[in-house]
Short mmCIF file of C-alpha atoms and ligand atoms in Angstrom, two decimals:
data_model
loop_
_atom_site.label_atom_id
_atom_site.label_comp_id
_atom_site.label_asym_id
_atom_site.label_seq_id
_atom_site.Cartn_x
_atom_site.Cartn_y
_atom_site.Cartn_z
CA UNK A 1 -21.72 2.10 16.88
CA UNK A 2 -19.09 0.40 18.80
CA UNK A 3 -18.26 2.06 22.33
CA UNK A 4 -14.68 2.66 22.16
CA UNK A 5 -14.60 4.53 25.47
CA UNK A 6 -16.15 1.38 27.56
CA UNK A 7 -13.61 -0.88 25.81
CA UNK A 8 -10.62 1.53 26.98
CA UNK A 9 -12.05 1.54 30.55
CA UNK A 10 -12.32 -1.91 30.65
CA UNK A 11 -9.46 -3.32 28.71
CA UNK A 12 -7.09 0.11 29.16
CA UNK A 13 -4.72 1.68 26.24
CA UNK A 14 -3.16 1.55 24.05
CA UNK A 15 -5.56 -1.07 22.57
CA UNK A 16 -6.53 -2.80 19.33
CA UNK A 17 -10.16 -3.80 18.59
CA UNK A 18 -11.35 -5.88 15.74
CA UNK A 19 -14.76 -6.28 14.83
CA UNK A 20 -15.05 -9.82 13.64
CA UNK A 21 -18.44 -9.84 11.41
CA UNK A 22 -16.41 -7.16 9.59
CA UNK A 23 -14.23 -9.88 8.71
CA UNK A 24 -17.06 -12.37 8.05
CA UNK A 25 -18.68 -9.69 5.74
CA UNK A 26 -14.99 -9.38 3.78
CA UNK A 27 -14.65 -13.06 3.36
CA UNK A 28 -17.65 -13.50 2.33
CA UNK A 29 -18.13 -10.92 -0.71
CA UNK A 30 -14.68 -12.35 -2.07
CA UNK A 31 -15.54 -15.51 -1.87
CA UNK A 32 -18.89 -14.81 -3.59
CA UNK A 33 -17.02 -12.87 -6.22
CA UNK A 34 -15.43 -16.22 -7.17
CA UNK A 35 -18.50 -18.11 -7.80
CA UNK A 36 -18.86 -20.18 -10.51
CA UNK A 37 -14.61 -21.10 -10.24
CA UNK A 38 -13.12 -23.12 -7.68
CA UNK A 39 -11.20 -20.70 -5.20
CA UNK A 40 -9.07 -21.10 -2.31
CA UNK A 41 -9.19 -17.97 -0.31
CA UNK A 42 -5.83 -18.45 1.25
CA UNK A 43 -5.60 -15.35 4.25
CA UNK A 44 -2.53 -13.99 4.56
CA UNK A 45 -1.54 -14.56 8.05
CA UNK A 46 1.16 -11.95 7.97
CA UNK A 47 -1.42 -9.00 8.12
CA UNK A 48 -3.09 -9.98 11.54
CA UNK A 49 -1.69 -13.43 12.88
CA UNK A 50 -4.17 -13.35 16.49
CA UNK A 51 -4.38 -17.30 16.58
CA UNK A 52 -8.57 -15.81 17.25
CA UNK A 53 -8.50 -13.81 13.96
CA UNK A 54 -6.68 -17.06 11.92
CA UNK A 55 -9.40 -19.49 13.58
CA UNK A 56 -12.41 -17.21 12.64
CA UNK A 57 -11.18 -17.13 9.42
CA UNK A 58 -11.14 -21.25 9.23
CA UNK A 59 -14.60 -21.40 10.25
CA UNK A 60 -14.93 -19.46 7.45
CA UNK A 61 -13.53 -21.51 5.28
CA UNK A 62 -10.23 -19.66 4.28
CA UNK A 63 -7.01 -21.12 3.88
CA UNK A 64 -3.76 -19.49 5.22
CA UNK A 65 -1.16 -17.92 3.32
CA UNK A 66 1.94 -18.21 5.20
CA UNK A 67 5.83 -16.60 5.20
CA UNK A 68 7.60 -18.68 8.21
CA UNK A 69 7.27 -22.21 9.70
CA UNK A 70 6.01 -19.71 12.98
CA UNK A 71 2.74 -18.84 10.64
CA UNK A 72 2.20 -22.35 9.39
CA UNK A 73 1.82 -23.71 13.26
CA UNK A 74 -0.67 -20.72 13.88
CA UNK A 75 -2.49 -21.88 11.04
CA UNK A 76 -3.03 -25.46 12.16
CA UNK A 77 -3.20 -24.71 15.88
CA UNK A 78 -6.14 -21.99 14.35
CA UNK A 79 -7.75 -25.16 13.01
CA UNK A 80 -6.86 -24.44 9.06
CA UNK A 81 -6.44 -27.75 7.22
CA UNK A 82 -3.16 -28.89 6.22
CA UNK A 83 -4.55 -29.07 2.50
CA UNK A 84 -5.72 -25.06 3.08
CA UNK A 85 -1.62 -24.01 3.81
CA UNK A 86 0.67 -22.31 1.44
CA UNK A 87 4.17 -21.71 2.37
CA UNK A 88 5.64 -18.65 0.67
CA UNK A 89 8.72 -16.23 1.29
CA UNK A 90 11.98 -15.20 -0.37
CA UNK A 91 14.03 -17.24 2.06
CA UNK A 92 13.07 -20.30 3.60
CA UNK A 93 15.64 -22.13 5.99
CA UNK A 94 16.05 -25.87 5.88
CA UNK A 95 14.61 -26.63 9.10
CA UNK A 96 11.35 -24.41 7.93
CA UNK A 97 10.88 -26.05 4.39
CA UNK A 98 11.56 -29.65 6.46
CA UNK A 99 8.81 -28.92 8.35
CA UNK A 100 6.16 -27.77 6.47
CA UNK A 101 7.38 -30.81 4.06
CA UNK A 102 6.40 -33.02 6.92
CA UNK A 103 3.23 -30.93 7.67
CA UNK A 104 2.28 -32.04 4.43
CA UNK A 105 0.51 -29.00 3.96
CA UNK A 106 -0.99 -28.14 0.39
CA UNK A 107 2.15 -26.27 -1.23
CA UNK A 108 5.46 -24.36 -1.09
CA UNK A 109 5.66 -21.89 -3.15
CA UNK A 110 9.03 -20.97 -4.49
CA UNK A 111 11.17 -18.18 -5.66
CA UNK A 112 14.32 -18.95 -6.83
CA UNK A 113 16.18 -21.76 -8.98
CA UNK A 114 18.49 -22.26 -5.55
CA UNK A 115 15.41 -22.99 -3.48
CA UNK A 116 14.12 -25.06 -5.09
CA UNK A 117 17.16 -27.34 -5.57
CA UNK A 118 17.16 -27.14 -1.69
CA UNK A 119 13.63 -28.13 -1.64
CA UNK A 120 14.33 -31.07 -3.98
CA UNK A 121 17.51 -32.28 -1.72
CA UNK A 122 15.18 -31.81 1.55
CA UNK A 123 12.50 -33.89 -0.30
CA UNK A 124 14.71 -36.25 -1.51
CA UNK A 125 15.79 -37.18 2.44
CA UNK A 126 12.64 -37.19 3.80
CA UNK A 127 11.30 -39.80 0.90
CA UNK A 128 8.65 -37.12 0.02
CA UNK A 129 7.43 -35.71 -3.36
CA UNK A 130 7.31 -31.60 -2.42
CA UNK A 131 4.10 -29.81 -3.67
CA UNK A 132 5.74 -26.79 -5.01
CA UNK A 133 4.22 -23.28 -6.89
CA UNK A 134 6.61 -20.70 -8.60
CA UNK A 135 6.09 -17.51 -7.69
CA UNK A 136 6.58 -15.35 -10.98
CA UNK A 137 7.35 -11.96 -11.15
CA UNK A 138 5.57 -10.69 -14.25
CA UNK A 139 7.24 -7.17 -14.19
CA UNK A 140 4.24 -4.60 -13.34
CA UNK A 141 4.56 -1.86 -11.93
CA UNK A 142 1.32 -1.93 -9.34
CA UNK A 143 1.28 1.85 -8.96
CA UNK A 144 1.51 1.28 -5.18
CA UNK A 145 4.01 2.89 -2.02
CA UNK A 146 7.34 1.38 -3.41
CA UNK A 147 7.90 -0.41 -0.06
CA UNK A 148 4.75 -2.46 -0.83
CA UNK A 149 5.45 -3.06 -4.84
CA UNK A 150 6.85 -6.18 -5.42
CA UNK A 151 6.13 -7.07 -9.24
CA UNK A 152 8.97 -5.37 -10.60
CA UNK A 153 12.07 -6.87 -11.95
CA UNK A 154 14.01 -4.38 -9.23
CA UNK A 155 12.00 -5.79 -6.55
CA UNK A 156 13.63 -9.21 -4.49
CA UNK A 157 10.34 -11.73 -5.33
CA UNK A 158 9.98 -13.98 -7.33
CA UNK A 159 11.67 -15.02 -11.08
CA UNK A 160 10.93 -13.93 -14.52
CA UNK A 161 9.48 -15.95 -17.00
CA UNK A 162 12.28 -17.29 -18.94
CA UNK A 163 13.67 -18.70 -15.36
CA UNK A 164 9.96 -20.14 -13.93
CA UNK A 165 9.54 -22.46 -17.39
CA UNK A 166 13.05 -23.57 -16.63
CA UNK A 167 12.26 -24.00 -13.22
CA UNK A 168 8.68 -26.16 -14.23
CA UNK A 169 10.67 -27.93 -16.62
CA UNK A 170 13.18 -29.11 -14.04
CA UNK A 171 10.38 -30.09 -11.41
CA UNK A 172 8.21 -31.76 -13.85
CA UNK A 173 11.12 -34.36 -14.49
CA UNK A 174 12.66 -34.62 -10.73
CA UNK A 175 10.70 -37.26 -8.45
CA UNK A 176 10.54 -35.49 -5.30
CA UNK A 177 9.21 -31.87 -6.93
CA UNK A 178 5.60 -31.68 -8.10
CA UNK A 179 4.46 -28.57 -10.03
CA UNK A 180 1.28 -28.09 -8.91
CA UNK A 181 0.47 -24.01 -9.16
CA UNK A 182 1.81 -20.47 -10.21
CA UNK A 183 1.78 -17.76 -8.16
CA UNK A 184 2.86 -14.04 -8.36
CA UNK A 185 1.88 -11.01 -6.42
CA UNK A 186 2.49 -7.51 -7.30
CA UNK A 187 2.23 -5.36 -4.77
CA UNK A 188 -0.01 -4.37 -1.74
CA UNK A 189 -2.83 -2.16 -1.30
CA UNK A 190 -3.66 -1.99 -4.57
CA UNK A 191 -6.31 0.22 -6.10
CA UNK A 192 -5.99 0.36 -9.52
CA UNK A 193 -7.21 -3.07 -11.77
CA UNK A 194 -5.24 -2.66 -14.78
CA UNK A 195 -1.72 -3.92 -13.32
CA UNK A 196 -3.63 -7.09 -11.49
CA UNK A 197 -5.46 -8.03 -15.27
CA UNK A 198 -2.01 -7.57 -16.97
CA UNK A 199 -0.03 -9.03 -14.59
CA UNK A 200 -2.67 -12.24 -14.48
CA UNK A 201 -2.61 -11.83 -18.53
CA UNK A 202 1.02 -12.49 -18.57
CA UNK A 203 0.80 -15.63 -16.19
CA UNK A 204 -2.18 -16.97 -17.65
CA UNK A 205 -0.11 -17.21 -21.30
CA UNK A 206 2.68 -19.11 -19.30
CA UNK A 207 0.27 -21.63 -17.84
CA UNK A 208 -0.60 -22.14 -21.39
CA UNK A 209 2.84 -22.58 -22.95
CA UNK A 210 3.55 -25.09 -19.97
CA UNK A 211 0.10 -26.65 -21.09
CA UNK A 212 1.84 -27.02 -24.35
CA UNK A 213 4.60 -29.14 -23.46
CA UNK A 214 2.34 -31.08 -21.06
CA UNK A 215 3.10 -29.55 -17.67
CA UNK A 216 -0.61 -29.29 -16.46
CA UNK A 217 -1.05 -27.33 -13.53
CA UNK A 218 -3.92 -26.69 -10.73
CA UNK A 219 -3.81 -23.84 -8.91
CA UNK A 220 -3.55 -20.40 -10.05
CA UNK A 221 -2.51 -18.03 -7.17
CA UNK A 222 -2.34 -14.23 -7.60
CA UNK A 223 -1.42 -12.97 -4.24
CA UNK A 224 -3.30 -10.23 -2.36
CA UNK A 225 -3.12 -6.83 -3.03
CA UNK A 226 -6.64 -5.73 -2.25
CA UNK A 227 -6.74 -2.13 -0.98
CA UNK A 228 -8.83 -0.62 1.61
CA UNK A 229 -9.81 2.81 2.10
CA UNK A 230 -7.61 4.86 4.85
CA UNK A 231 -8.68 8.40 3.02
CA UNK A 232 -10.15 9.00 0.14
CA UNK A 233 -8.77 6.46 -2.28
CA UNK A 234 -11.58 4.59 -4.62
CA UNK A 235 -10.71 0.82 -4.10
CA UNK A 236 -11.30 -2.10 -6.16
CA UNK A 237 -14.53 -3.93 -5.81
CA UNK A 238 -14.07 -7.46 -4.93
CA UNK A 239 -16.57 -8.60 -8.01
CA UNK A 240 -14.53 -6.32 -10.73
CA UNK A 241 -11.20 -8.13 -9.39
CA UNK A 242 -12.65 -11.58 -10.10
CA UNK A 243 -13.80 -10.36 -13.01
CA UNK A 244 -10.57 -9.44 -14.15
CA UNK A 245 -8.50 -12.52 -13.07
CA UNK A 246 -11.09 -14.77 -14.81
CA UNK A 247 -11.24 -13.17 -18.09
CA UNK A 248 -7.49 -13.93 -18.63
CA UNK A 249 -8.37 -17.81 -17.69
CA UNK A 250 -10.72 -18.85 -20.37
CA UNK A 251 -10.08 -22.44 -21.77
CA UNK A 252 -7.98 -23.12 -17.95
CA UNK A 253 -8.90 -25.48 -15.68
CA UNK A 254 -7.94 -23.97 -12.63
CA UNK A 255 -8.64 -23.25 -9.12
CA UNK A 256 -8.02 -20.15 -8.10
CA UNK A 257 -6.09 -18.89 -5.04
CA UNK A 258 -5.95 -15.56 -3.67
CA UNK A 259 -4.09 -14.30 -0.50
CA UNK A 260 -5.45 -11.02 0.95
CA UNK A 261 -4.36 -9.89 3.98
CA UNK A 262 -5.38 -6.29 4.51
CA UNK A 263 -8.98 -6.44 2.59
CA UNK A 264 -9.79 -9.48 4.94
CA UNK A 265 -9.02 -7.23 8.46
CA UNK A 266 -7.65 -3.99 7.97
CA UNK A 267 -10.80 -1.92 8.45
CA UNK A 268 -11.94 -4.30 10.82
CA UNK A 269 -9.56 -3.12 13.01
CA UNK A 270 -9.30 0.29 15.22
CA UNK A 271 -6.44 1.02 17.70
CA UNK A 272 -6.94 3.35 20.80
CA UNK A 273 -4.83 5.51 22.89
CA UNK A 274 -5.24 7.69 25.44
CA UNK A 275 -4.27 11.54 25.16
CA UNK A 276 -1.47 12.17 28.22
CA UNK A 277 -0.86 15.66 26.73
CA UNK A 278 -0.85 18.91 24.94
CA UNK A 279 1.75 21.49 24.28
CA UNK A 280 2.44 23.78 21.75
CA UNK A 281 6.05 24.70 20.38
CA UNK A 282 6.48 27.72 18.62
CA UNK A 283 2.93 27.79 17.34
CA UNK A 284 2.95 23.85 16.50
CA UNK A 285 0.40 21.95 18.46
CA UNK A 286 1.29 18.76 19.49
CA UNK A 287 -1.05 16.19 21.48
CA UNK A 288 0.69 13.59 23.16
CA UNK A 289 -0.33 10.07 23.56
CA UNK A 290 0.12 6.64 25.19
CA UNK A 291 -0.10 4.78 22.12
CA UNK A 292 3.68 5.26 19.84
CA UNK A 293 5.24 3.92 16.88
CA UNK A 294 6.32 0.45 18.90
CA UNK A 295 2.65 0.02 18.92
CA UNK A 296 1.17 0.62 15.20
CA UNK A 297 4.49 1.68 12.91
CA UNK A 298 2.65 2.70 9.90
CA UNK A 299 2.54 6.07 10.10
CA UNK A 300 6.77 6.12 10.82
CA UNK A 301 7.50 3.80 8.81
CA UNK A 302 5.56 4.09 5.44
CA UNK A 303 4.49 7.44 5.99
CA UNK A 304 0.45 6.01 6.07
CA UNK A 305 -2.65 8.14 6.56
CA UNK A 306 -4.77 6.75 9.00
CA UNK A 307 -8.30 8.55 10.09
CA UNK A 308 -7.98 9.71 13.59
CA UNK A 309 -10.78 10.69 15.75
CA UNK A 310 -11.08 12.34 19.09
CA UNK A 311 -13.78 10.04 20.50
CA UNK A 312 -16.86 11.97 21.42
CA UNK A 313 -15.55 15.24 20.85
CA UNK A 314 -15.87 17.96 17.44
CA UNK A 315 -15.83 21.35 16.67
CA UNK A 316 -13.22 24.35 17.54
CA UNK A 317 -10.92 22.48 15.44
CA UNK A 318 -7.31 23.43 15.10
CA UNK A 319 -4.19 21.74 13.14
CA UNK A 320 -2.11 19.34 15.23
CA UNK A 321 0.33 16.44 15.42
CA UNK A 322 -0.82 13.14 16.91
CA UNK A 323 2.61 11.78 18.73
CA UNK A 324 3.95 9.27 21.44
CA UNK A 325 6.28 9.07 24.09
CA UNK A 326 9.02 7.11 21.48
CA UNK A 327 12.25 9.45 21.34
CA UNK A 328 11.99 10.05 17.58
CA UNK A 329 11.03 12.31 15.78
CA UNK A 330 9.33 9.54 13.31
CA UNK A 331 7.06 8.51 16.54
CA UNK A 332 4.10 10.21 15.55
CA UNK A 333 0.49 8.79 14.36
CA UNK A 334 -0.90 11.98 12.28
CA UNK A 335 0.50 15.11 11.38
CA UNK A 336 -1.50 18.61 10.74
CA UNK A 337 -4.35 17.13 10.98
CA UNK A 338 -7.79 19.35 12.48
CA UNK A 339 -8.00 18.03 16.02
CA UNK A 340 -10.79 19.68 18.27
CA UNK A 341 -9.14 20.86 21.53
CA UNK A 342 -8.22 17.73 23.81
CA UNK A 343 -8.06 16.67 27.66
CA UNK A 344 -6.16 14.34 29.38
CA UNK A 345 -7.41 10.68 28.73
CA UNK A 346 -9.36 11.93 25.98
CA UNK A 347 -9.39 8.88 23.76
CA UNK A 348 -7.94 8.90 20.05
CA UNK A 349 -9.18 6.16 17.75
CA UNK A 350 -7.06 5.60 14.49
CA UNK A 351 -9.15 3.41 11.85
CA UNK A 352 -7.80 0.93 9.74
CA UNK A 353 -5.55 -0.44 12.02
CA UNK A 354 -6.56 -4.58 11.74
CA UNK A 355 -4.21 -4.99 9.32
CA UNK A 356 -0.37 -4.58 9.92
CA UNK A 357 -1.18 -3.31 13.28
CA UNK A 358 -0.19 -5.14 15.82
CA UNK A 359 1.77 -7.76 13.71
CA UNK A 360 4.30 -5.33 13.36
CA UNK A 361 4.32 -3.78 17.30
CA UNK A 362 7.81 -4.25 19.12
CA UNK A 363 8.88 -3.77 22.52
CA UNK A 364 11.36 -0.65 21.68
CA UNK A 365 11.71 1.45 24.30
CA UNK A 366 10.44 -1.55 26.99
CA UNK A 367 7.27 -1.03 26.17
CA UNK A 368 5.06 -4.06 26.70
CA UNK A 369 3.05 -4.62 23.39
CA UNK A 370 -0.50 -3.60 23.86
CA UNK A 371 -3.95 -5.78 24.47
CA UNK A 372 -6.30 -7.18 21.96
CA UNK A 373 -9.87 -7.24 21.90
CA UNK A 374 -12.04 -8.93 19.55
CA UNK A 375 -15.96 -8.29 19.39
CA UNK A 376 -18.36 -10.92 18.40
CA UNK A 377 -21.88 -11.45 18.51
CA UNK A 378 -22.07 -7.69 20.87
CA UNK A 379 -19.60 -9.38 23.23
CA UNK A 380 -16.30 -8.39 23.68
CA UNK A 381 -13.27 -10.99 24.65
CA UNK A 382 -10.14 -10.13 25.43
CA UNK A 383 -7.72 -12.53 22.76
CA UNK A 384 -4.29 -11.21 23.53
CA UNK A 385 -3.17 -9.77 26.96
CA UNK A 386 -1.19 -6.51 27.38
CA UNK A 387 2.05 -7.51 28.03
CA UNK A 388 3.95 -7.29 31.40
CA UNK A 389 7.30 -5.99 32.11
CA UNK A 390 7.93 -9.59 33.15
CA UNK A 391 7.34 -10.92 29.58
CA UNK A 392 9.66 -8.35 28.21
CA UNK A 393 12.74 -9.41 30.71
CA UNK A 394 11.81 -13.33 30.58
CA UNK A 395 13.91 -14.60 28.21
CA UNK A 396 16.95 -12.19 29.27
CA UNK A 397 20.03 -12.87 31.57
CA UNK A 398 22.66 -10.89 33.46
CA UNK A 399 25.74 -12.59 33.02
CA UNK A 400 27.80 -10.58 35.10
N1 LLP B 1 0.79 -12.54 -0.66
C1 LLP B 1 2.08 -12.17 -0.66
C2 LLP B 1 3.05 -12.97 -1.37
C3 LLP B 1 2.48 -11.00 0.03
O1 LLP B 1 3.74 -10.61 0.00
C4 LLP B 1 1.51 -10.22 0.71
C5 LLP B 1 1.89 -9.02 1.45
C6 LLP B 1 0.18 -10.67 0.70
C7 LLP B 1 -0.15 -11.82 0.00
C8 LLP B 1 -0.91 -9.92 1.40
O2 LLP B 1 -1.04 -8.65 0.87
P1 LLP B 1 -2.31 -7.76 1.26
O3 LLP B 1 -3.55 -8.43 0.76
O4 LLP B 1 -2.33 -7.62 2.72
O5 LLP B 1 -2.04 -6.46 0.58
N2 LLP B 1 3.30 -3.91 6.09
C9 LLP B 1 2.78 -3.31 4.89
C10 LLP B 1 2.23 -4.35 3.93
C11 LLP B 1 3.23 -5.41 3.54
C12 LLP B 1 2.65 -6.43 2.60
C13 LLP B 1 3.58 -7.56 2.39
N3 LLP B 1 3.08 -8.61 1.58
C14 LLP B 1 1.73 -2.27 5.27
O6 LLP B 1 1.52 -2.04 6.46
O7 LLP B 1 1.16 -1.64 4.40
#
């Protein structure tokens, strides 16, 4: 039982608090469930990029999964090996696939025909031969929040199949390109298995028809997806997923990469914030908050349940809204949800918050981004600050 209320005395709110053998425990089962296949267990960076959280997970062993030259230098300053270090993302710059050309790091994974003729030019200049993956889009629908769904042909990622055997074709015969994996990724928070076995089906059949005309590939990446439990949802157990991915493999030679983000920290994670207020509005009770949307946007922006506690406190129960200072009307972290009657500096602890959490915090409405505290081994360290207003101006000028 962690005590939430001595880490907001000591480390005040709003405040985010990972619990890293969680994420030991999480690595570990996936990378169990792989057994018996060579696996890369490439963390997507993007869901929790704390250069403490990136380095825990290269003890571990995990790679990183990465979307910006910015996340490939917190992988290797968090100690990940170059040869651990994908490169993905709709739109790389230049000076981005340059770098992580020169980083040497163990692929860039591509998604479009004009990338890739970039990547060859880039290559070309630096005297290099580019590792590169396509990232397919195998047209699935992943039965997922359509923000997070990316497998469909509507969706921006990726290319379909016709265009990725061109693609293969065109890399296998240029000297600075080196086909080296396939990739695709349907979605996020995923619960059901069905779309992940077809989707891996449909891939699996274009590995072999690149077999066929003797483009022989290594790596066999299929994204992250994982989903956690926020509510009630049944998720997918880690052994059932590998399951499913290896069936469609039989008679491959491949390793195996998978990029989860969420299932790795996102209910290792809790963020707290203190009550400043209640009122009531016509009937409609509202407690009031330090914490807002700046801080943790899910709720605003995707319209996410999170579990919300009053910490220490039950019973007498009546419906509320759980909002922050933000002037909008999106700024809010619950809505009608049972609440038992609350206090100023009460403390409110939303779970599942490791993941997309503070990643995603901004400074709108000048409000410094908030601490982060990881615990490990029953210690607590502080491994990001609170921000100051001083870090919010620093970079500004008045010209006039
Ligand atoms: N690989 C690729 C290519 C991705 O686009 C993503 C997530 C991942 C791996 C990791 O997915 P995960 O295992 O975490 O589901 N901000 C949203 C989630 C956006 C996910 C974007 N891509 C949220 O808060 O739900």
């Amino acid at each position: 039982m962690i005590d939430f209320r001595a880490l907001a005395d000591k480390y005040g709110t709003p405040l985010y608090v990972y619990d890293f053998n969680h994420i030991t425990e999480r690595y570990e089962q996936l990378k169990k469930a792989f057994t018996g296949r060579k696996s890369l267990i490439a963390y997507a960076v993007k869901a929790n990029s704390n250069l403490s959280v990136v380095s825990h997970l290269a003890d571990l062993g995990a790679g990183a999964d990465c979307v910006s030259i910015g996340e490939v230098q917190r992988a290797l300053m968090s100690g990940v090996p170059k040869y651990r270090i994908i490169f993905s993302g709709v739109g790389k710059r230049d000076d981005e696939i340059e770098e992580a050309l020169k980083a040497d790091i163990l692929l860039l994974n591509l998604e479009s025909e004009a990338e890739m003729s970039r990547v060859e030019t880039i290559a070309e200049r630096l005297g290099v031969r580019a590792r590169i993956s396509i990232r397919v889009n195998p047209n699935i629908d992943p039965k997922t929040h359509p923000y997070i769904s990316t497998g469909l042909h509507e969706n921006k990622f990726g290319v379909d199949i016709e265009t990725a055997k061109r693609m293969y074709i065109h890399a296998n015969n240029s000297e600075h390109l080196e086909p080296v994996g396939i990739h695709f990724h349907i979605g996020s928070q995923l619960t059901e298995l069905e779309p992940i076995r077809e989707a891996s089906m449909i891939v699996a059949d274009l590995v072999r028809s690149l077999l066929a005309i003797r483009i022989e590939l290594k790596f066999f990446d299929v994204g992250g997806g994982l989903g956690i439990v926020y509510d009630d949802e049944t998720t997918i157990e880690p052994y059932d997923y590998a399951q499913a991915i290896l069936g469609t493999l039989h008679g491959l030679d491949l390793t195996v990469i998978c990029e989860p983000g969420r299932f790795m920290v996102g209910d290792a994670g809790w963020f707290l914030t203190r009550v400043l207020y209640e009122k009531v509005n016509e009937g409609k009770r509202f407690v009031i908050v330090d914490g807002a949307m700046n801080d943790l946007l899910r709720p605003s922006l995707y319209n996410a349940w999170h579990k919300v506690e009053v910490f220490g406190k039950s019973g007498n129960e009546s419906e509320a809204d759980i909002v922050g200072p933000v002037c909008e009307s999106g700024d809010f972290f619950a809505k009608d949800r049972p609440l038992p009657p609350t206090e100023h500096d009460d403390l409110v602890v939303v779970h599942s918050a490791g993941a997309y959490g503070f990643v995603m915090a901004s400074n709108y409405n000048t409000r410094p981004r908030p601490a982060e505290v990881a615990l490990v081994e029953g210690r607590d360290r502080c491994i990001r600050q609170r921000e100051t207003f001083e870090d919010l101006v620093r970079l500004e000028k008045m010209c006039l």
